[in-house]
Tab-separated table of C-alpha atoms and ligand atoms in Angstrom:
chain	number	residue	atom	x	y	z
A	224	MET	CA	15.174	3.144	-23.519
A	225	SER	CA	13.713	3.708	-19.911
A	226	PHE	CA	11.099	1.478	-18.074
A	227	LYS	CA	8.908	4.723	-17.807
A	228	GLU	CA	9.269	5.779	-21.455
A	229	LYS	CA	7.893	1.671	-22.509
A	230	ILE	CA	4.494	2.156	-19.956
A	231	ASP	CA	1.694	2.521	-22.132
A	232	PRO	CA	0.052	5.319	-20.451
A	233	LYS	CA	-3.742	3.976	-21.312
A	234	ARG	CA	-2.952	0.749	-19.636
A	235	LEU	CA	-2.027	1.923	-15.734
A	236	PRO	CA	-3.340	0.648	-12.590
A	237	LYS	CA	-5.678	2.516	-11.069
A	238	HIS	CA	-4.378	1.149	-7.727
A	239	ILE	CA	-1.035	-0.090	-6.719
A	240	ALA	CA	-0.314	-1.836	-3.049
A	241	VAL	CA	3.277	-2.122	-1.913
A	242	ILE	CA	4.725	-4.129	1.193
A	243	MET	CA	7.898	-2.035	1.949
A	244	ASP	CA	10.297	-4.534	3.332
A	245	GLY	CA	13.997	-4.784	3.928
A	246	ASN	CA	15.082	-1.758	5.833
A	247	GLY	CA	16.511	-4.035	8.695
A	248	ARG	CA	18.349	-5.846	6.059
A	249	TRP	CA	19.494	-2.868	4.307
A	250	ALA	CA	20.857	-1.775	7.920
A	251	LYS	CA	22.489	-4.473	8.655
A	252	GLN	CA	24.195	-4.607	5.287
A	253	ARG	CA	26.063	-1.188	6.461
A	254	GLY	CA	26.474	-2.409	10.180
A	255	LYS	CA	23.874	0.202	11.448
A	256	LEU	CA	20.654	-0.323	13.631
A	257	ARG	CA	17.526	-1.566	12.018
A	258	VAL	CA	16.364	2.364	12.632
A	259	PHE	CA	18.834	3.809	10.445
A	260	GLY	CA	16.999	1.371	7.385
A	261	HIS	CA	13.609	2.658	8.634
A	262	GLU	CA	15.564	6.477	8.327
A	263	SER	CA	16.691	5.422	4.652
A	264	GLY	CA	13.500	3.796	3.641
A	265	VAL	CA	11.752	7.493	3.583
A	266	THR	CA	13.356	8.235	0.301
A	267	ALA	CA	11.833	5.363	-1.234
A	268	VAL	CA	8.379	6.229	0.142
A	269	ARG	CA	8.716	9.930	-1.490
A	270	GLU	CA	10.068	8.356	-4.485
A	271	THR	CA	7.597	6.184	-4.830
A	272	ALA	CA	4.969	8.761	-4.404
A	273	GLU	CA	6.375	11.125	-6.750
A	274	ALA	CA	6.785	8.513	-10.062
A	275	CYS	CA	2.776	7.305	-9.140
A	276	ALA	CA	1.688	10.870	-9.281
A	277	GLU	CA	3.950	12.009	-12.104
A	278	ILE	CA	2.585	8.804	-14.093
A	279	GLY	CA	-0.862	9.166	-13.313
A	280	ILE	CA	-1.558	5.993	-10.533
A	281	LYS	CA	-4.844	7.236	-8.554
A	282	TYR	CA	-4.343	5.484	-5.699
A	283	LEU	CA	-1.289	4.098	-3.917
A	284	THR	CA	-1.496	2.416	-0.338
A	285	LEU	CA	1.775	1.751	1.602
A	286	TYR	CA	1.645	-1.382	4.289
A	287	ALA	CA	3.673	1.188	7.122
A	288	PHE	CA	3.050	-0.817	10.670
A	289	SER	CA	1.389	-3.731	11.041
A	290	THR	CA	-0.582	-5.419	13.468
A	291	GLU	CA	1.818	-8.028	13.781
A	292	ASN	CA	4.842	-5.137	13.943
A	293	TRP	CA	3.244	-3.794	17.753
A	294	ASN	CA	5.480	-6.955	18.883
A	295	ARG	CA	8.808	-5.389	17.953
A	296	PRO	CA	11.116	-3.909	20.608
A	297	LYS	CA	10.139	-0.919	22.029
A	298	MET	CA	12.712	1.324	20.959
A	299	GLU	CA	12.182	0.024	17.189
A	300	VAL	CA	8.226	0.677	17.457
A	301	ASP	CA	9.091	4.067	19.248
A	302	ALA	CA	11.495	5.136	16.599
A	303	LEU	CA	8.960	3.731	14.061
A	304	MET	CA	6.115	5.979	15.255
A	305	ASN	CA	8.708	9.311	16.095
A	306	LEU	CA	9.819	8.618	12.444
A	307	LEU	CA	5.921	8.564	11.317
A	308	VAL	CA	5.246	12.438	13.019
A	309	LYS	CA	8.397	13.519	11.377
A	310	THR	CA	8.162	12.703	8.146
A	311	LEU	CA	4.651	13.405	7.868
A	312	ASN	CA	5.707	16.872	9.250
A	313	LYS	CA	8.359	17.026	6.659
A	314	GLU	CA	6.886	15.678	3.570
A	315	THR	CA	3.470	17.626	3.737
A	316	LYS	CA	5.505	19.897	1.072
A	317	THR	CA	5.868	16.690	-0.939
A	318	LEU	CA	2.237	15.944	-0.665
A	319	MET	CA	1.194	19.903	-1.683
A	320	ASP	CA	3.693	19.828	-4.147
A	321	ASN	CA	2.473	16.714	-6.078
A	322	LYS	CA	-1.529	17.157	-5.425
A	323	ILE	CA	-1.348	13.957	-3.209
A	324	ARG	CA	-3.944	13.699	-0.675
A	325	LEU	CA	-3.251	11.555	2.625
A	326	GLY	CA	-5.328	8.540	3.985
A	327	ALA	CA	-5.207	6.238	6.358
A	328	ILE	CA	-6.337	2.304	6.681
A	329	GLY	CA	-5.662	0.422	10.226
A	330	ASP	CA	-6.173	0.382	13.901
A	331	LEU	CA	-5.667	3.871	14.278
A	332	THR	CA	-6.780	4.048	18.260
A	333	GLN	CA	-3.671	1.459	18.724
A	334	LEU	CA	-1.401	4.685	17.032
A	335	ASP	CA	-0.054	7.095	20.122
A	336	PRO	CA	-1.576	10.508	20.650
A	337	GLN	CA	1.242	12.554	19.076
A	338	CYS	CA	1.153	10.427	16.075
A	339	ARG	CA	-2.155	10.466	15.807
A	340	LYS	CA	-2.995	13.948	16.137
A	341	GLN	CA	0.016	14.768	13.109
A	342	LEU	CA	-1.661	12.079	11.132
A	343	GLN	CA	-5.432	13.880	11.122
A	344	GLU	CA	-3.342	17.320	10.530
A	345	THR	CA	-1.719	15.830	7.508
A	346	ILE	CA	-5.289	14.001	6.348
A	347	ASP	CA	-6.337	17.771	6.877
A	348	ASN	CA	-3.969	19.744	5.042
A	349	THR	CA	-4.211	17.010	1.612
A	350	SER	CA	-7.648	16.908	1.784
A	351	GLY	CA	-8.059	19.253	-1.010
A	352	ASN	CA	-5.712	17.738	-3.229
A	353	ASP	CA	-6.782	16.128	-6.164
A	354	ARG	CA	-4.009	13.968	-8.571
A	355	MET	CA	-3.566	10.808	-6.465
A	356	GLU	CA	-5.037	9.276	-3.061
A	357	MET	CA	-1.884	7.840	-1.367
A	358	PHE	CA	-3.177	5.211	2.009
A	359	LEU	CA	-0.485	4.673	4.337
A	360	ALA	CA	-1.577	1.279	6.138
A	361	LEU	CA	-0.412	1.716	10.120
A	362	SER	CA	-1.529	-0.738	12.604
A	363	TYR	CA	-3.009	-3.170	9.926
A	364	SER	CA	-3.864	-6.325	9.318
A	365	ALA	CA	-6.408	-8.110	6.711
A	366	ARG	CA	-7.429	-10.252	9.197
A	367	TRP	CA	-7.973	-7.454	11.818
A	368	GLU	CA	-10.066	-5.552	8.471
A	369	ILE	CA	-11.980	-9.047	8.030
A	370	THR	CA	-12.982	-9.377	11.317
A	371	GLU	CA	-13.800	-5.393	12.236
A	372	ALA	CA	-16.486	-5.840	8.919
A	373	THR	CA	-17.660	-9.037	10.042
A	374	LYS	CA	-18.379	-7.865	13.680
A	375	LYS	CA	-20.274	-4.656	11.944
A	376	ILE	CA	-22.456	-7.138	9.643
A	377	ALA	CA	-23.367	-9.145	12.902
A	378	GLN	CA	-24.453	-6.366	14.607
A	379	LEU	CA	-26.363	-5.195	11.749
A	380	VAL	CA	-28.468	-8.868	11.781
A	381	LYS	CA	-28.865	-8.025	15.346
A	382	GLU	CA	-30.359	-4.584	15.138
A	383	GLY	CA	-32.958	-6.709	12.561
A	384	SER	CA	-31.528	-4.096	9.943
A	385	LEU	CA	-30.092	-6.568	7.667
A	386	ASN	CA	-30.968	-10.026	6.318
A	387	PRO	CA	-28.696	-12.410	6.278
A	388	ASP	CA	-29.497	-13.817	2.819
A	389	ASP	CA	-28.568	-10.264	1.569
A	390	ILE	CA	-24.624	-10.781	2.380
A	391	ASN	CA	-22.790	-10.835	-0.453
A	392	GLN	CA	-19.470	-9.773	-2.086
A	393	ASP	CA	-20.826	-6.086	-2.152
A	394	LEU	CA	-21.530	-5.369	1.429
A	395	MET	CA	-18.670	-7.157	2.391
A	396	THR	CA	-16.297	-4.945	0.127
A	397	SER	CA	-18.362	-1.694	1.565
A	398	MET	CA	-17.517	-2.584	5.401
A	399	LEU	CA	-13.602	-2.589	4.966
A	400	THR	CA	-11.467	-0.130	5.270
A	401	THR	CA	-10.557	0.543	1.696
A	402	LYS	CA	-14.312	0.823	0.695
A	403	SER	CA	-13.981	4.238	-0.672
A	404	ILE	CA	-11.472	2.995	-3.164
A	405	PRO	CA	-10.541	0.178	-6.188
A	406	ASP	CA	-8.751	-3.112	-5.406
A	407	PRO	CA	-5.191	-2.886	-5.933
A	408	GLU	CA	-4.501	-4.381	-9.647
A	409	LEU	CA	-1.040	-4.273	-8.941
A	410	LEU	CA	0.764	-5.587	-5.433
A	411	ILE	CA	4.329	-4.890	-5.424
A	412	ARG	CA	6.464	-6.262	-2.095
A	413	THR	CA	10.651	-5.731	-1.966
A	414	SER	CA	13.327	-7.057	-0.718
A	415	GLY	CA	12.779	-10.713	-2.209
A	416	GLU	CA	10.523	-12.262	0.174
A	417	TYR	CA	7.664	-13.821	-1.399
A	418	ARG	CA	4.927	-13.343	1.365
A	419	ILE	CA	1.792	-11.202	1.792
A	420	SER	CA	1.921	-10.892	5.259
A	421	ASN	CA	-1.478	-10.548	6.149
A	422	PHE	CA	-1.910	-6.940	4.052
A	423	LEU	CA	-4.693	-6.311	2.003
A	424	LEU	CA	-6.480	-9.835	2.130
A	425	TRP	CA	-9.866	-9.769	0.682
A	426	GLN	CA	-8.734	-6.967	-2.074
A	427	ILE	CA	-5.842	-8.900	-3.518
A	428	ALA	CA	-7.825	-11.736	-5.272
A	429	TYR	CA	-7.171	-10.580	-8.497
A	430	SER	CA	-4.087	-8.641	-8.133
A	431	GLU	CA	-1.247	-9.092	-10.218
A	432	LEU	CA	1.780	-9.800	-7.663
A	433	TYR	CA	5.283	-8.650	-8.236
A	434	PHE	CA	8.226	-9.407	-6.210
A	435	THR	CA	11.372	-7.518	-6.643
A	436	PRO	CA	14.212	-8.288	-4.486
A	437	VAL	CA	15.610	-4.939	-4.276
A	438	LEU	CA	15.882	-3.469	-0.391
A	439	TRP	CA	13.344	-0.766	0.236
A	440	PRO	CA	15.798	1.911	1.312
A	441	ASP	CA	16.908	1.498	-2.382
A	442	PHE	CA	13.798	1.262	-4.330
A	443	ARG	CA	13.054	4.630	-6.595
A	444	LYS	CA	11.352	5.450	-9.753
A	445	GLU	CA	12.921	3.339	-12.103
A	446	HIS	CA	12.085	0.058	-9.944
A	447	LEU	CA	8.218	1.270	-9.523
A	448	TYR	CA	8.100	1.871	-13.183
A	449	GLU	CA	9.831	-1.478	-14.049
A	450	ALA	CA	6.755	-3.201	-12.201
A	451	ILE	CA	4.082	-1.290	-13.919
A	452	TYR	CA	5.756	-2.276	-17.513
A	453	ASP	CA	6.023	-6.179	-16.041
A	454	PHE	CA	2.138	-5.530	-14.712
A	455	GLN	CA	1.306	-4.607	-18.182
A	456	HIS	CA	2.720	-7.332	-19.938
A	457	ARG	CA	0.865	-9.703	-17.701
A	458	GLU	CA	-2.574	-11.516	-18.978
A	459	ARG	CA	-4.760	-10.939	-16.435
A	460	ARG	CA	-7.976	-13.580	-16.935
A	461	PHE	CA	-10.270	-13.330	-13.844
A	462	GLY	CA	-10.761	-16.860	-14.238
A	463	LYS	CA	-11.382	-16.837	-18.043
A	464	THR	CA	-9.334	-18.338	-20.613
A	465	SER	CA	-7.179	-17.110	-23.085
A	466	GLU	CA	-9.237	-17.546	-26.127
A	467	GLN	CA	-12.185	-16.247	-24.189
A	468	LEU	CA	-10.256	-13.049	-23.999
A	469	ASN	CA	-8.526	-12.857	-27.095
A	470	PRO	CA	-11.108	-14.269	-29.846
A	471	CYS	CA	-9.604	-13.677	-32.922
A	472	ILE	CA	-6.530	-15.305	-31.639
A	473	LYS	CA	-7.037	-19.496	-32.184
B	632	FPP	C1	9.710	-3.585	7.122
B	632	FPP	O1	11.297	-3.635	6.801
B	632	FPP	C2	9.441	-2.107	6.953
B	632	FPP	C3	8.390	-1.722	8.375
B	632	FPP	C4	7.860	-2.490	9.340
B	632	FPP	C5	8.556	-0.203	8.066
B	632	FPP	C6	8.129	0.459	7.092
B	632	FPP	C7	8.629	1.775	7.394
B	632	FPP	C8	9.756	2.925	6.371
B	632	FPP	C9	9.331	2.668	5.021
B	632	FPP	C10	9.652	4.219	7.127
B	632	FPP	C11	8.901	5.316	7.027
B	632	FPP	C12	7.493	5.022	6.092
B	632	FPP	C13	6.459	6.200	6.081
B	632	FPP	C14	5.166	6.305	5.719
B	632	FPP	C15	7.160	7.173	7.446
B	632	FPP	P1	11.789	-4.878	7.867
B	632	FPP	O2	12.103	-3.808	9.253
B	632	FPP	O3	11.039	-5.777	8.320
B	632	FPP	O4	12.945	-5.069	7.480
B	632	FPP	P2	14.195	-6.803	7.339
B	632	FPP	O5	12.969	-7.429	6.915
B	632	FPP	O6	14.723	-6.594	6.355
B	632	FPP	O7	13.679	-6.612	8.399
């Protein structure tokens, strides 16, 4: 029985976030340049997006380029940006076929004009799709996001339109780039690394974390379904005890 068949469709996470890792190592294992690994990672992006849409996930957020990734060699950064433009253009059909609306989070002002133009075009072209929303985190880091949110709150206080006593978790959440979507219930990281790497730090407070040794270019639909199956067998306690959640079980 496949993992897809074992999944309970009534207990799906609404939002899945993914740290796509291992492209460089995958390429190295094959004696190729790192860029080859990124190019091969596009298949995994397509498979993951299709798998999520097919099964009924509402939101998918992919960590495609971190603030820290700007420090990689220029050749790799340029190649990643070109790949992004090419992929957005080529995969618009996949997004349309699966009724996926594209969104982006991060400091998009840092992207080069061609990249921003293509991104905006794809966002506009897919804006009528309503099966699933897929966000690309680009030039994103959680510390950047939280700092920006704090600046916005400070500005409101300075202008006199916000009383510091009214600052609460809901307000903070409303200032984040993910303000329109629920927190991810499941965070997946590929490539056997056990780190969060500055991704969605506020939003993953109660997320279930799933780490797989599979390198990102090898990640396929069944791997995604396996992660969801695993998620469905976790007990999510949100600080409560097991007995509180299951009063019948002594
Ligand atoms: C991490 O692997 C991956 C990235 C920094 C880039 C992710 C990009 C893609 C999957 C390609 C295309 C994506 C889109 C959305 C068009 P790594 O380079 O850190 O791998 P390593 O840890 O093995 O060195």
